[in-house]
Amino acid sequence: MDVRSQVAMVFHLDKCIGCHTCSIACKNVWTDRKGAEYMWWNNVETKPGTGYPTRWEDQQQYKGGWERDGKLIKLRAVDKVRGAVTVFHNPALPTIDDYYEPFTYTYEELFTAAEGADQPVAKPISMITGKPMNIEAGPNWDDDLGGSPVYAANDPNLEALTPEERQQMFDVEKLVFFYVPRICNHCANPSCVASCPSGALYKRGEDGIVLLNQERCRAWRFCVSACPYKKTYFNWSTGKSEKCILCYPRLESGQAPACFHSCVGRIRYLGILLYDADKILDAVNVPDSELVDAQRRMILDPFDPEVIAAAKERGIGDDVISAAQRSPVYKFVMEWKLALPLHAEHRTLPMLFYVPPMLPVQAKVGDYGYDTSVEGFLGSIDQARLPLKYMAKLFGAGNEAPVRYALRKQLAVRHHRRALQACDITPEQAQALLTEADCDVEQADAIHRLTAIAAFEDRFVIPPMHREEAIELLDEDTLAAKGSTGIGFREGPARGP
Amino acid sequence: MLNLMLYGVLPYLAIGSFFCVSVVRYLKMPFTFSSLSTQFLESKQLFWGSVPFHIGILTLFAGHLVGFMFPRAVMAWNGMPVRLLILETTAMIAAFLALVGLTALIVRRAGSARLRANTTVMDVLVYVTLLMAIGTGLWVALAMRWGSAWYTHTLVPYLWSVFKLNPDVQLMVDMKLPAQLHVISAFLLIGVFSFTRLVHAFVAPLPYLWRPPQQVIWNRARRQPQAHD
Ligand code: HEM
Ligand code: SF4
Ligand code: SF4
């Protein structure tokens, strides 16, 4: 058993209101720079929709992730032989037009324009060329366009559905959409790392954060195509790739990452998962339908004395183990089985899990709205407005079972609360639903508490990262570093000669 | 005097900067080592420039290197006319690929507003020096048959004399104009190499061939499990 600790995450989609506060928090802290204007390390997209970059889920085009290859797995984007040619021109690389051309406006003209008969206007100009441009796309351009023939109808996940099912989804009375906020998943089997020829990408051993060393990146740009989530970005100005750093400077000082901290819907949870690195291959080399379960088998129980002993043997500290025991992520993913990985079929073992949203799933029974009676309520998931097949394509690697389980349990918990608060159904009825959904009252209350009323320190359980030891770790002389400009990267981020 | 400058001093300046500047730059300014790819801004035309150019230039580089390191082997190989022709044709195709590719790259950059906005003086310098080196090289190949034969007899001894710190300037003075220009432009290219994006050739990712796919880096030395006995 090779125990590793990982800072893992849960996004509770039923709570996301699509406000983009998270994206702005990230943008202001990290990507408000030349060459990075188009980057949204955190983005929020509307589903069904084409997403950002456009149709990023279409791996025929972008070749992200891994595929099975006998006893092993191999990258779709690059192998050592083909890479020798594709390094000169990478056919699977998205270009700026797959995101959008960044723009600003000539605001000064509002003040400096010569006096005249007309009101001066601020014209849009490209942030690449500085020239006037026509804006054809921008950040979250498909926001809220649930039924749009341009965006929703081109969602790559719709291929799981029959033409009739698709048609039904776009009936005006049934139109529906939900939000998926996305950041780097800090995967346990990251394809970005495996694809980087210069070894610039790496996973931090202590907390599993996946980072990209700016001093070693040489712009071979394989990571951009290899990440199936398109969460490494190419900075066209500096000629280096960049990605989400999970705000590690904040984590190291005990703060939640900016997007987590600012989340208005309080949909985000962060905590430690312990996993067995020896089981990584077993967790990915299984058929698609078994991937969700296989990934769960890789994750270890932090209360198991054997696991604790093995973790200590690997130098994992008591404070980390205790954080793993209090981890909200462990509860959502392992104890309650409510949270699922996004597109597990790419076999990167994402360490960000999603609680699938219940609202757009809820059935439209009859012509006059929802059936809110209790009988057959759980079954309504199967006649949902968003077909379960569609949700399974996103969160179950095509397998409906884990998604159905998570949705049924959420509905049952809702009924349990309804019996307690609205009192229009009896506790017995609620109890029956709970039992049917593999849940009991104690668990239902715990789910309710962590979902609805969790405080900051329940949602973010961050073990101390012992920042005070950071300088010593870098083998720098603490006294010499005193009063200097700090440690680490000291070059300006300008394009090289 | 001019000859001494061109064939006795320039080579040392060029080779000195080639090695010293790139080492200093690698150690002090690692962030500036990059191929500065522009595929993200323009992808379609790049294919017709970058791929032929690189295949051509890398073949030419390998050819020049082999001729320089093993002149005797090349002479022996050229002993038979068929083999001479094979070598010359390969070299010709490579030069052609490099020139066409480079031209495509220059046309591409000049034709795109996005790329023009992202072009530095150094990019232009790279194009000019490469164009001179490849152009004069082609002139040599066309005007002075057969390059692979006389290169090993006449030019390689001069190059070796440079490396032996005793440059035989007269060898170069006696040479025809195209060859002289090719040597000068080659040393100019070598001279500017380490100041430009061309340093990406130094960090070509060969270690990827034997590296394990995943990389995990630990801050603290990781504790290995104790053997239980
Ligand atoms: C040794 C292996 C080499 C590799 C792997 C390599 C790779 C690359 C890559 C990835 C690019 C960026 C292409 C893009 O815009 O996306 C590039 C550009 C370039 N390389 Fe290389 N290269 C190598 C050797 C060389 C050599 C030996 C030379 C010339 C002496 C060279 C000259 C150039 C030039 C001039 C460009 C700029 C093209 C442009 O933007 O117009 N490369 N190279
Ligand atoms: S999502 Fe996974 S594969 Fe993509 S950049 Fe993050 S760690 Fe790498
Ligand atoms: S801040 Fe929270 S609620 Fe708002 S869009 Fe982001 S994840 Fe959703």
PDB file of C-alpha atoms and ligand atoms in Angstrom, chain A residues 184-187 190-192 210 227-229 231-232 243 348, ligand 2:
ATOM      1  CA  CYS A 184      -8.382  21.702 -13.016  1.00  0.00           C
ATOM      2  CA  ASN A 185      -9.275  18.388 -11.374  1.00  0.00           C
ATOM      3  CA  HIS A 186      -5.758  17.850  -9.990  1.00  0.00           C
ATOM      4  CA  CYS A 187      -6.060  14.299 -11.252  1.00  0.00           C
ATOM      5  CA  PRO A 190      -2.964  13.299 -14.947  1.00  0.00           C
ATOM      6  CA  SER A 191      -2.594  13.015 -18.709  1.00  0.00           C
ATOM      7  CA  CYS A 192      -1.170  16.540 -18.852  1.00  0.00           C
ATOM      8  CA  VAL A 210      -0.689  19.453 -10.248  1.00  0.00           C
ATOM      9  CA  CYS A 227      -5.846  17.304 -20.849  1.00  0.00           C
ATOM     10  CA  PRO A 228      -9.365  16.045 -21.636  1.00  0.00           C
ATOM     11  CA  TYR A 229     -10.811  18.948 -19.624  1.00  0.00           C
ATOM     12  CA  LYS A 231      -7.476  22.928 -18.198  1.00  0.00           C
ATOM     13  CA  THR A 232      -3.945  23.686 -19.301  1.00  0.00           C
ATOM     14  CA  LYS A 243      -2.800  26.096 -15.392  1.00  0.00           C
ATOM     15  CA  THR A 348      -7.218  10.660 -15.476  1.00  0.00           C
TER      16      THR A 348
HETATM   17  S1  SF4 C   2      -7.690  18.298 -15.167  1.00  0.00           S
HETATM   18 FE1  SF4 C   2      -6.211  16.604 -14.852  1.00  0.00          FE
HETATM   19  S2  SF4 C   2      -5.248  16.292 -16.848  1.00  0.00           S
HETATM   20 FE2  SF4 C   2      -6.268  18.330 -16.912  1.00  0.00          FE
HETATM   21  S3  SF4 C   2      -4.698  19.817 -16.273  1.00  0.00           S
HETATM   22 FE3  SF4 C   2      -5.786  19.207 -14.411  1.00  0.00          FE
HETATM   23  S4  SF4 C   2      -4.561  17.471 -13.611  1.00  0.00           S
HETATM   24 FE4  SF4 C   2      -3.949  17.749 -15.753  1.00  0.00          FE
END
